[in-house]
Coordinates of C-alpha atoms in Angstrom, one line a residue:
M12 CA -66.1 -19.4 17.9
T13 CA -68.3 -20.0 21.0
T14 CA -70.8 -17.8 22.2
A15 CA -72.1 -17.2 25.7
S16 CA -75.9 -16.3 27.0
T17 CA -76.1 -13.7 29.4
Q18 CA -79.5 -14.8 30.5
T19 CA -80.1 -14.9 34.4
V20 CA -82.9 -17.4 35.4
P21 CA -84.7 -18.1 39.0
V22 CA -84.1 -21.3 40.7
A23 CA -87.1 -23.7 39.9
E24 CA -88.9 -24.5 43.1
S25 CA -88.1 -28.3 43.0
V26 CA -84.3 -27.8 42.4
A27 CA -84.0 -25.2 45.0
A28 CA -81.4 -25.0 47.8
T29 CA -80.6 -27.5 50.3
P30 CA -78.4 -27.8 53.2
G31 CA -74.9 -29.2 51.5
S32 CA -73.1 -32.1 52.8
A33 CA -69.5 -32.5 54.6
L34 CA -66.5 -33.7 52.5
K35 CA -63.8 -35.2 54.1
L36 CA -60.2 -36.5 52.9
R37 CA -58.2 -38.3 55.2
G38 CA -54.7 -39.8 54.3
L39 CA -55.2 -40.2 50.8
R40 CA -52.3 -41.8 49.0
R41 CA -52.1 -43.0 45.4
S42 CA -49.2 -44.2 43.6
F43 CA -48.8 -45.1 39.9
G44 CA -45.6 -47.3 39.3
G45 CA -42.9 -45.6 41.3
V46 CA -44.8 -42.0 40.9
L47 CA -46.5 -40.8 44.2
A48 CA -49.4 -38.9 43.0
L49 CA -50.8 -38.1 46.8
D50 CA -48.8 -38.6 49.7
G51 CA -51.4 -38.4 52.5
L52 CA -53.8 -35.6 51.3
D53 CA -56.2 -34.2 54.3
L54 CA -58.6 -31.8 53.0
E55 CA -61.9 -30.5 54.1
A56 CA -65.0 -29.3 52.3
G57 CA -67.8 -27.7 54.3
P58 CA -71.3 -27.9 53.6
G59 CA -72.3 -25.8 50.4
E60 CA -68.7 -24.9 50.2
L61 CA -66.5 -24.3 47.2
V62 CA -63.3 -25.4 46.9
S63 CA -60.9 -25.5 44.5
L64 CA -57.5 -27.6 44.1
L65 CA -54.8 -25.8 42.5
G66 CA -51.5 -26.6 41.4
P67 CA -49.1 -27.5 38.5
S68 CA -49.5 -30.5 36.3
G69 CA -48.9 -33.8 38.1
C70 CA -49.6 -32.4 41.6
G71 CA -52.3 -34.7 42.2
K72 CA -55.1 -32.6 42.2
T73 CA -57.2 -34.9 39.2
T74 CA -56.5 -38.0 41.0
A75 CA -57.8 -36.8 44.2
L76 CA -60.8 -35.8 42.2
R77 CA -61.3 -39.2 40.9
I78 CA -60.8 -40.9 44.0
V79 CA -63.9 -38.6 45.4
A80 CA -65.8 -39.9 42.5
G81 CA -65.2 -43.4 43.0
L82 CA -63.3 -43.6 39.4
Q83 CA -59.7 -44.4 40.8
A84 CA -59.1 -46.3 44.3
A85 CA -56.6 -45.0 46.7
D86 CA -53.9 -47.0 47.9
E87 CA -54.6 -45.8 51.7
G88 CA -56.8 -43.0 53.1
Q89 CA -60.7 -42.4 53.4
V90 CA -63.3 -40.1 51.9
F91 CA -65.9 -38.9 54.2
V92 CA -69.2 -37.7 53.1
D93 CA -71.3 -36.5 55.9
D94 CA -68.9 -38.5 58.4
K95 CA -69.6 -41.9 56.3
D96 CA -66.6 -43.5 55.0
I97 CA -67.3 -44.3 51.1
V98 CA -63.9 -45.5 50.1
S99 CA -65.6 -48.9 49.4
V100 CA -68.6 -47.4 48.2
P101 CA -69.0 -47.8 44.0
A102 CA -68.9 -44.8 41.9
H103 CA -72.5 -45.1 41.1
K104 CA -73.9 -45.3 44.1
R105 CA -71.7 -42.5 45.7
D106 CA -74.4 -39.5 45.2
M107 CA -71.5 -37.5 43.1
G108 CA -71.8 -35.0 40.0
M109 CA -68.9 -34.9 38.0
V110 CA -68.4 -32.3 35.1
F111 CA -65.4 -33.2 32.6
Q112 CA -63.4 -30.9 30.6
S113 CA -64.3 -32.8 27.7
Y114 CA -68.6 -32.1 28.1
S115 CA -68.7 -36.3 27.7
L116 CA -72.1 -35.6 26.3
F117 CA -73.9 -38.6 24.0
P118 CA -74.0 -36.8 20.8
N119 CA -77.1 -38.7 19.8
L120 CA -79.2 -37.6 22.8
S121 CA -80.6 -34.0 22.8
A122 CA -79.9 -31.7 25.5
L123 CA -83.2 -32.4 27.3
D124 CA -82.4 -36.4 27.1
N125 CA -78.7 -36.1 28.0
V126 CA -79.8 -34.1 31.3
A127 CA -82.4 -36.9 32.0
F128 CA -80.3 -39.6 31.3
G129 CA -78.8 -39.9 35.0
L130 CA -82.4 -39.7 36.3
R131 CA -83.5 -42.8 33.6
L132 CA -80.8 -44.8 35.5
R133 CA -82.1 -44.5 38.8
G134 CA -85.7 -45.4 37.3
L135 CA -87.3 -42.1 37.5
A136 CA -90.5 -42.4 35.6
A137 CA -90.2 -40.6 32.1
R138 CA -92.6 -37.6 32.8
A139 CA -91.1 -37.0 36.0
R140 CA -87.4 -37.0 34.6
R141 CA -88.2 -35.0 31.6
A142 CA -90.0 -32.1 33.8
R143 CA -86.8 -32.3 36.2
A144 CA -84.3 -32.0 33.0
G145 CA -86.5 -29.4 31.4
E146 CA -85.9 -27.4 35.2
L147 CA -82.4 -27.7 35.2
L148 CA -82.2 -26.6 31.3
E149 CA -83.8 -23.4 33.0
L150 CA -82.0 -23.1 35.7
T151 CA -79.0 -23.3 33.2
G152 CA -80.7 -20.9 30.7
L153 CA -81.1 -23.4 28.0
T154 CA -84.3 -23.8 27.8
E155 CA -84.8 -23.0 24.0
H156 CA -81.8 -25.5 23.3
A157 CA -83.5 -28.5 24.7
A158 CA -84.2 -30.5 21.6
K159 CA -80.7 -29.6 19.9
F160 CA -78.0 -32.3 19.7
P161 CA -74.5 -31.3 21.0
H162 CA -73.1 -30.6 17.5
E163 CA -75.7 -28.1 17.3
M164 CA -74.7 -26.1 20.3
S165 CA -71.4 -23.9 21.2
G166 CA -69.0 -25.2 23.2
G167 CA -70.0 -23.2 26.3
Q168 CA -73.7 -24.5 25.7
Q169 CA -72.6 -27.9 25.8
Q170 CA -70.9 -27.3 29.3
R171 CA -73.9 -25.8 30.6
V172 CA -75.5 -28.9 29.6
A173 CA -73.0 -31.1 31.3
L174 CA -73.6 -29.2 34.4
A175 CA -77.2 -29.3 34.5
R176 CA -76.9 -33.2 33.9
A177 CA -74.4 -33.4 37.2
L178 CA -76.8 -31.2 39.2
A179 CA -79.8 -33.3 38.0
V180 CA -79.6 -36.2 40.1
Q181 CA -79.4 -33.8 43.3
P182 CA -75.7 -34.7 43.7
K183 CA -74.5 -34.7 47.5
V184 CA -71.1 -33.7 46.2
L185 CA -70.5 -31.7 42.4
L186 CA -66.8 -32.6 41.0
L187 CA -65.5 -30.0 38.5
D188 CA -62.5 -31.4 36.2
E189 CA -61.2 -28.4 34.6
P190 CA -64.9 -27.6 33.2
L191 CA -63.7 -24.8 31.4
S192 CA -60.3 -25.3 29.9
A193 CA -61.5 -25.7 26.4
L194 CA -63.6 -22.4 26.4
D195 CA -62.5 -19.3 24.9
A196 CA -61.2 -16.8 27.4
V197 CA -64.8 -14.7 27.2
V198 CA -66.9 -17.8 27.8
R199 CA -64.9 -19.4 30.4
V200 CA -64.8 -16.2 32.4
Q201 CA -68.4 -15.7 32.0
L202 CA -69.4 -19.6 32.5
R203 CA -67.2 -19.4 35.9
E204 CA -69.3 -16.7 37.2
E205 CA -72.3 -18.6 36.4
I206 CA -71.5 -21.9 38.1
R207 CA -70.3 -19.9 41.1
G208 CA -73.7 -18.4 41.4
L209 CA -75.4 -21.5 40.8
Q210 CA -73.6 -23.6 43.3
T211 CA -74.1 -20.6 46.1
R212 CA -78.0 -20.8 45.2
L213 CA -78.1 -24.6 45.6
G214 CA -75.9 -24.5 48.7
I215 CA -74.0 -27.3 47.0
T216 CA -70.9 -28.9 47.9
T217 CA -68.1 -28.5 45.3
L218 CA -64.9 -29.6 44.6
F219 CA -63.2 -27.5 41.7
V220 CA -60.1 -28.6 40.3
T221 CA -58.0 -25.8 38.0
H222 CA -54.3 -25.0 37.0
D223 CA -55.8 -21.5 36.2
Q224 CA -55.0 -19.2 39.5
E225 CA -57.2 -16.4 38.6
E226 CA -60.1 -18.9 38.2
A227 CA -59.6 -20.3 41.3
L228 CA -59.0 -17.1 43.2
S229 CA -62.2 -15.7 41.6
I230 CA -64.5 -18.5 42.1
S231 CA -63.6 -20.0 45.4
D232 CA -64.6 -19.9 49.0
R233 CA -61.0 -21.8 50.1
V234 CA -58.4 -22.7 47.7
A235 CA -56.0 -25.8 48.2
V236 CA -52.6 -25.5 47.0
L237 CA -51.1 -28.7 45.9
N238 CA -47.5 -29.7 45.2
E239 CA -46.0 -33.3 44.5
G240 CA -49.1 -34.8 46.3
K241 CA -48.9 -32.9 49.3
L242 CA -51.0 -30.2 50.3
E243 CA -49.4 -26.9 50.4
Q244 CA -51.8 -24.1 51.9
C245 CA -55.7 -24.3 52.1
A246 CA -57.1 -20.8 52.9
T247 CA -59.4 -18.1 51.4
P248 CA -58.3 -16.9 48.2
A249 CA -57.5 -13.3 50.0
E250 CA -54.9 -15.4 52.9
I251 CA -53.7 -17.5 49.7
Y252 CA -52.4 -14.2 48.1
T253 CA -51.8 -12.2 50.5
R254 CA -50.0 -14.4 53.4
P255 CA -48.8 -17.3 51.5
A256 CA -47.5 -20.3 53.9
T257 CA -44.9 -21.5 52.1
P258 CA -41.9 -20.3 49.3
F259 CA -43.9 -22.5 47.0
V260 CA -47.5 -21.0 47.4
A261 CA -45.7 -17.2 47.3
A262 CA -44.0 -18.3 44.0
F263 CA -46.8 -20.4 42.3
V264 CA -49.9 -17.7 42.8
G265 CA -49.4 -14.8 41.5
S266 CA -46.8 -12.8 39.9
M267 CA -43.6 -12.6 42.2
N268 CA -40.4 -11.0 42.1
R269 CA -37.3 -12.9 43.3
I270 CA -34.8 -10.3 44.5
P271 CA -31.5 -11.0 46.2
G272 CA -30.6 -9.7 49.8
E273 CA -28.8 -10.0 52.8
L274 CA -31.3 -11.6 55.6
R275 CA -29.9 -9.9 59.4
D276 CA -32.3 -9.8 62.6
G277 CA -35.4 -10.5 61.1
K278 CA -35.1 -7.9 57.8
V279 CA -33.9 -8.4 54.6
E280 CA -31.9 -5.6 53.1
L281 CA -32.6 -5.3 49.3
A282 CA -31.4 -2.7 46.9
G283 CA -33.3 0.1 47.9
G284 CA -34.5 -0.7 51.2
V285 CA -35.2 -2.9 54.1
I286 CA -38.5 -5.4 54.5
P287 CA -39.2 -7.3 57.4
V288 CA -39.4 -11.3 56.9
V289 CA -42.0 -14.2 57.5
A290 CA -40.3 -16.9 59.4
T291 CA -41.4 -20.0 58.0
P292 CA -40.2 -23.6 59.2
G293 CA -37.0 -24.5 57.4
S294 CA -36.6 -20.6 56.3
P295 CA -33.0 -19.0 56.0
T296 CA -32.2 -17.4 59.5
G297 CA -29.3 -15.1 58.1
G298 CA -27.1 -14.5 55.4
P299 CA -27.8 -14.4 51.6
V300 CA -31.1 -14.9 50.7
T301 CA -33.8 -14.5 47.9
A302 CA -36.9 -12.3 48.6
L303 CA -40.0 -13.1 47.1
V304 CA -42.0 -9.7 46.8
R305 CA -45.6 -8.8 45.0
P306 CA -44.9 -6.3 41.9
E307 CA -47.9 -4.4 43.2
T308 CA -46.0 -3.9 46.3
V309 CA -43.0 -2.3 44.7
H310 CA -43.2 1.4 44.2
L311 CA -40.1 3.4 42.3
A312 CA -39.0 7.1 42.6
F313 CA -36.9 8.7 40.3
D314 CA -32.9 8.8 41.5
D315 CA -30.1 9.2 38.9
A316 CA -28.5 7.8 41.3
G317 CA -30.4 4.9 41.9
P318 CA -29.7 0.9 41.9
A319 CA -32.1 0.4 38.9
T320 CA -32.4 1.3 35.2
V321 CA -36.1 1.3 33.2
V322 CA -35.7 -1.4 30.7
R323 CA -39.3 -1.9 29.6
V324 CA -42.7 -0.7 30.3
S325 CA -45.9 -2.8 29.5
F326 CA -49.8 -1.3 29.4
R327 CA -51.9 -3.3 30.7
G328 CA -55.5 -1.1 31.4
P329 CA -55.8 0.2 34.6
V330 CA -52.1 -1.2 35.6
T331 CA -48.8 -0.2 33.7
R332 CA -45.7 -3.0 34.5
V333 CA -42.4 -0.8 35.0
T334 CA -39.6 -3.4 34.7
S335 CA -36.1 -2.2 36.0
L336 CA -32.8 -4.2 35.5
L337 CA -30.5 -3.9 39.0
T338 CA -26.9 -3.1 39.2
D339 CA -26.5 -7.2 39.6
G340 CA -28.6 -7.9 36.5
T341 CA -31.6 -8.7 38.5
E342 CA -35.0 -7.7 36.8
L343 CA -37.6 -5.8 39.1
H344 CA -41.5 -5.8 38.2
A345 CA -43.6 -2.8 39.4
D346 CA -47.1 -2.5 38.7
L347 CA -48.2 1.0 39.2
A348 CA -51.5 2.7 38.3
S349 CA -51.2 3.5 34.5
G350 CA -52.0 7.3 35.2
L351 CA -49.0 7.1 37.4
A352 CA -46.5 5.2 35.1
E353 CA -46.3 7.4 32.2
E354 CA -43.1 9.0 33.2
F355 CA -41.3 6.1 33.9
T356 CA -39.9 5.7 30.3
P357 CA -36.6 2.9 29.5
G358 CA -33.1 4.4 30.3
R359 CA -34.4 6.5 33.5
R360 CA -32.6 5.7 36.4
V361 CA -35.1 4.4 39.5
R362 CA -34.9 3.5 43.2
P363 CA -37.4 1.0 44.4
L364 CA -39.4 1.5 47.3
Y365 CA -41.0 -1.4 49.0
G366 CA -44.4 -1.7 51.2
P367 CA -44.3 -2.5 54.9
D368 CA -45.7 -6.2 54.9
P369 CA -43.3 -8.9 55.8
V370 CA -42.1 -11.3 52.8
L371 CA -41.1 -14.8 52.8
V372 CA -36.9 -15.6 51.7
L373 CA -35.6 -18.6 50.2
A374 CA -31.9 -19.6 50.4
A375 CA -30.0 -17.8 48.1
E376 CA -30.2 -18.7 44.4

């Protein structure tokens, strides 16, 4: 089992924050055989900003990251760093730091020598590179592990070494390719907070690839949601969650009820109430629809003649999910404060009550 250090360390003077670089992707396209991995991707990360690329497997997020790193070539498009097109620049000259899911440490080198490796390739003198590597190990809370080899360290410690190595060369952009997915849950949460803290203090522009919604929402300045090689929405975590721009974003990010209803005059009539609708390009304008409703916006009232029956109650700490079955067989989830949910036992008849915020609708399923 991996363990995590809770040590907080100051930023050394020589690795203090510097102005970040602006990153822009323009019209990136990439195909593999007959599969289109990226379909004209446009994306920007401002100086010092952390942007997460979020989406299901095969959506193109890792392909985009590898094109930025120079590890793959785009079929079309441009990559700008500080307004300089680097698409034809070799990977080793792009000033990128990259951290992989698999750590990719050299097993025959100590933690210190792993961190110093990139500096050696750049011709830095031995004393200077060991000094800087030591500072980065201090920065990541690993000073006492400097002489250890990778097999002597936990997964969390190895990933900190990989992060220190990426930062040692003072990259213009830091690229993180699902760096936490191989770690256990406790270490994953702690390390993502440490990464965010370091990124903020150093002011380094960062692209963070993940399929974990909670990870993306908690660590990012903005989240870019990709689907089938296209950008569905790029916005702050709060906006992505509360104001999704497309039905895909609404359904992919967070938990969502899919409730059948009837759309009339900009409002959808559901079992238990009426909710205003967000109009999006291509969305239905009337007739049978499926409404996308967050469980935390659903409330329940006891009603012996209500259109739903409680079938399941799941305690989740401060929140309890109460699942009801509507008369048409649709499951309806309501996330209630646990102190208010105790009386909602299976078999009770209830009436759903919905919040006032507009919702997205799809054509009836």
